Amino acid sequence: MAEVLVYVDHVDGAVRKPTLELLTLARRIGDPVAVHLGAGADTAAATLAEYGAARVLTADAPEFADYLVAPKVDALQAAYDAVSPAAVLLPSSAEGKEIAARLALRIGAGLITDAVDLEAGDSGPVATQSVFAASFTTRSRVTKGTPVITVKPNSAAPEAAQAAGSVEQLSVTFGETSTGTKVVSRTPRESTGRPELTEAAIVVSGGRGVNGAENFSVIENLADALGAAVGASRAAVDAGWYPHTHQVGQTGKTVSPQLYIAAGISGAIQHRAGMQTSKTIVAVNKDAEAPIFELVDYGVVGDLFQVLPQLTEEIKARKG
Ligand SMILES: Cc1cc2nc3c(=O)[nH]c(=O)nc-3n(C[C@H](O)[C@H](O)[C@H](O)COP(=O)(O)OP(=O)(O)OC[C@H]3O[C@@H](n4cnc5c(N)ncnc54)[C@H](O)[C@@H]3O)c2cc1C
């Protein structure tokens, strides 16, 4: 069976969930070969094998941390040359998409970004994308070279399928221009303890109806009771009530969680574009005519300041 390269997103060997989703999707096309760059390959290998990686190609070098993405592209290209895969899959993060684009250019291949599903086809893998503010669903196939495809988080439920996961060292030579942009300092983002917005299984978002930064705690409390990430509409972030990094929508992040709860959000097309592929959508809005109710699975017509605290308490009580 053909091999499929899967670029591993990890923190010191702790493999992130989107990579497990990629391994699950890769198995539909061929045998996954994971590419793990940086420290922690031995830790990661067990997880990667559990989710179907037949082989784990690994390389560690200071260049991966000291420079921007180009050294990682060198390494992924080395893996590509060693394996001659049927496809290369990467997570649809900002970094994943940049690496994908650079690799596709170097190997003269077609690129598909932000796929939400992947299946085997007679002439290569077929990717599903949700485009034009999610108003259309397209299915595409790369017609030139080895398909390079980035897949959005939460596009598939990770399924374990034990494989060998044999760890092999990858020999990488860094190009002269790959070390052209050095990272001179890093400031760790203050952790909220909540999951990453684009990867979270549950997202609770607040809009203009939250009516002030000080009131966002009502959103955060519900999110914490559910183990969810916090999102916000553009109206809320433009008002300075919540950081821009949490904006959901056409000009913000795209989320596709199992459960999306929108509180005090009207449901403008630009907001929907970032959340309408969520599996279950719940809205709390005091206006029964709000457009958000057109796309919800469950709608509560009511004041979010009454509904959300009750919901939070009920969830906490049920969790014991
Ligand atoms: C080019 C462009 C790009 C854009 N990109 C984005 C984007 O990425 N993301 C995005 O979100 N928007 C985006 N917008 C803005 C978008 O058009 C809307 O203006 C925005 O989504 C509205 O935010 P909102 O729903 O929070 O506010 P509103 O539309 O003002 O809705 C607030 C809602 O809260 C309800 N409400 C008020 N008080 C309460 C209460 N106490 N309890 C319950 N409900 C209450 C109201 O009934 C109302 O439905 C974009 C616009 C443009 C032109």
PDB file of C-alpha atoms and ligand atoms in Angstrom, residues 207-209 232-236 247-252 264-268 270-271 284-287 290 302-305, ligand 1:
ATOM      1  CA  GLY A 207     -21.395  38.598  21.329  1.00  0.00           C
ATOM      2  CA  ARG A 208     -22.608  42.157  21.683  1.00  0.00           C
ATOM      3  CA  GLY A 209     -25.351  40.879  23.952  1.00  0.00           C
ATOM      4  CA  ALA A 232     -16.390  35.946  20.604  1.00  0.00           C
ATOM      5  CA  SER A 233     -18.142  37.769  17.781  1.00  0.00           C
ATOM      6  CA  ARG A 234     -16.382  40.594  15.998  1.00  0.00           C
ATOM      7  CA  ALA A 235     -18.714  43.088  17.646  1.00  0.00           C
ATOM      8  CA  ALA A 236     -17.478  41.901  21.043  1.00  0.00           C
ATOM      9  CA  GLN A 247     -12.812  36.125  17.232  1.00  0.00           C
ATOM     10  CA  VAL A 248     -14.841  33.494  15.405  1.00  0.00           C
ATOM     11  CA  GLY A 249     -15.887  34.143  11.822  1.00  0.00           C
ATOM     12  CA  GLN A 250     -14.881  35.069   8.325  1.00  0.00           C
ATOM     13  CA  THR A 251     -12.110  37.394   9.474  1.00  0.00           C
ATOM     14  CA  GLY A 252     -11.406  35.470  12.653  1.00  0.00           C
ATOM     15  CA  GLY A 264     -25.901  37.176  22.628  1.00  0.00           C
ATOM     16  CA  ILE A 265     -24.820  36.696  18.999  1.00  0.00           C
ATOM     17  CA  SER A 266     -27.248  37.606  16.205  1.00  0.00           C
ATOM     18  CA  GLY A 267     -25.831  35.177  13.612  1.00  0.00           C
ATOM     19  CA  ALA A 268     -24.508  37.469  10.874  1.00  0.00           C
ATOM     20  CA  GLN A 270     -19.665  36.592   8.616  1.00  0.00           C
ATOM     21  CA  HIS A 271     -19.981  34.988  12.056  1.00  0.00           C
ATOM     22  CA  VAL A 284     -29.179  31.848  23.591  1.00  0.00           C
ATOM     23  CA  ASN A 285     -30.678  35.113  22.380  1.00  0.00           C
ATOM     24  CA  LYS A 286     -33.432  37.290  23.758  1.00  0.00           C
ATOM     25  CA  ASP A 287     -34.733  38.098  20.274  1.00  0.00           C
ATOM     26  CA  ALA A 290     -32.461  36.605  15.540  1.00  0.00           C
ATOM     27  CA  GLY A 302     -34.050  34.334  26.790  1.00  0.00           C
ATOM     28  CA  ASP A 303     -31.674  36.683  28.584  1.00  0.00           C
ATOM     29  CA  LEU A 304     -28.193  35.198  28.598  1.00  0.00           C
ATOM     30  CA  PHE A 305     -27.573  36.605  32.082  1.00  0.00           C
TER      31      PHE A 305
HETATM   32  C1  LIG B   1     -15.967  42.083   5.954  1.00  0.00           C
HETATM   33  C2  LIG B   1     -16.602  41.732   7.273  1.00  0.00           C
HETATM   34  C3  LIG B   1     -16.034  40.723   8.017  1.00  0.00           C
HETATM   35  C4  LIG B   1     -16.607  40.356   9.246  1.00  0.00           C
HETATM   36  N1  LIG B   1     -16.057  39.324   9.975  1.00  0.00           N
HETATM   37  C5  LIG B   1     -16.670  38.920  11.096  1.00  0.00           C
HETATM   38  C6  LIG B   1     -16.163  37.818  11.844  1.00  0.00           C
HETATM   39  O1  LIG B   1     -15.134  37.227  11.519  1.00  0.00           O
HETATM   40  N2  LIG B   1     -16.846  37.432  12.951  1.00  0.00           N
HETATM   41  C7  LIG B   1     -17.978  38.069  13.376  1.00  0.00           C
HETATM   42  O2  LIG B   1     -18.529  37.657  14.401  1.00  0.00           O
HETATM   43  N3  LIG B   1     -18.440  39.128  12.704  1.00  0.00           N
HETATM   44  C8  LIG B   1     -17.816  39.578  11.592  1.00  0.00           C
HETATM   45  N4  LIG B   1     -18.305  40.666  10.940  1.00  0.00           N
HETATM   46  C9  LIG B   1     -19.361  41.476  11.594  1.00  0.00           C
HETATM   47  C10 LIG B   1     -20.748  40.915  11.412  1.00  0.00           C
HETATM   48  O3  LIG B   1     -21.323  41.416  10.219  1.00  0.00           O
HETATM   49  C11 LIG B   1     -21.648  41.323  12.602  1.00  0.00           C
HETATM   50  O4  LIG B   1     -21.634  42.738  12.700  1.00  0.00           O
HETATM   51  C12 LIG B   1     -21.214  40.751  13.936  1.00  0.00           C
HETATM   52  O5  LIG B   1     -21.046  39.359  13.822  1.00  0.00           O
HETATM   53  C13 LIG B   1     -22.280  41.043  14.977  1.00  0.00           C
HETATM   54  O6  LIG B   1     -21.879  40.591  16.221  1.00  0.00           O
HETATM   55  P1  LIG B   1     -22.957  40.195  17.300  1.00  0.00           P
HETATM   56  O7  LIG B   1     -23.827  39.110  16.777  1.00  0.00           O
HETATM   57  O8  LIG B   1     -22.226  39.948  18.575  1.00  0.00           O
HETATM   58  O9  LIG B   1     -23.763  41.567  17.485  1.00  0.00           O
HETATM   59  P2  LIG B   1     -25.229  41.947  17.046  1.00  0.00           P
HETATM   60  O10 LIG B   1     -25.476  41.674  15.629  1.00  0.00           O
HETATM   61  O11 LIG B   1     -25.435  43.345  17.543  1.00  0.00           O
HETATM   62  O12 LIG B   1     -26.140  40.959  17.884  1.00  0.00           O
HETATM   63  C14 LIG B   1     -26.228  40.953  19.268  1.00  0.00           C
HETATM   64  C15 LIG B   1     -27.324  39.958  19.638  1.00  0.00           C
HETATM   65  O13 LIG B   1     -27.361  39.828  21.041  1.00  0.00           O
HETATM   66  C16 LIG B   1     -28.728  39.696  21.430  1.00  0.00           C
HETATM   67  N5  LIG B   1     -28.785  40.102  22.830  1.00  0.00           N
HETATM   68  C17 LIG B   1     -28.628  41.350  23.340  1.00  0.00           C
HETATM   69  N6  LIG B   1     -28.698  41.304  24.686  1.00  0.00           N
HETATM   70  C18 LIG B   1     -28.929  40.009  25.034  1.00  0.00           C
HETATM   71  C19 LIG B   1     -29.097  39.327  26.261  1.00  0.00           C
HETATM   72  N7  LIG B   1     -29.037  39.963  27.453  1.00  0.00           N
HETATM   73  N8  LIG B   1     -29.328  37.995  26.256  1.00  0.00           N
HETATM   74  C20 LIG B   1     -29.403  37.308  25.065  1.00  0.00           C
HETATM   75  N9  LIG B   1     -29.243  37.917  23.858  1.00  0.00           N
HETATM   76  C21 LIG B   1     -28.999  39.238  23.839  1.00  0.00           C
HETATM   77  C22 LIG B   1     -29.487  40.570  20.471  1.00  0.00           C
HETATM   78  O14 LIG B   1     -30.844  40.133  20.386  1.00  0.00           O
HETATM   79  C23 LIG B   1     -28.715  40.362  19.181  1.00  0.00           C
HETATM   80  O15 LIG B   1     -29.275  39.324  18.405  1.00  0.00           O
HETATM   81  C24 LIG B   1     -17.750  41.051   9.716  1.00  0.00           C
HETATM   82  C25 LIG B   1     -18.288  42.076   8.947  1.00  0.00           C
HETATM   83  C26 LIG B   1     -17.744  42.411   7.746  1.00  0.00           C
HETATM   84  C27 LIG B   1     -18.368  43.502   6.931  1.00  0.00           C
END
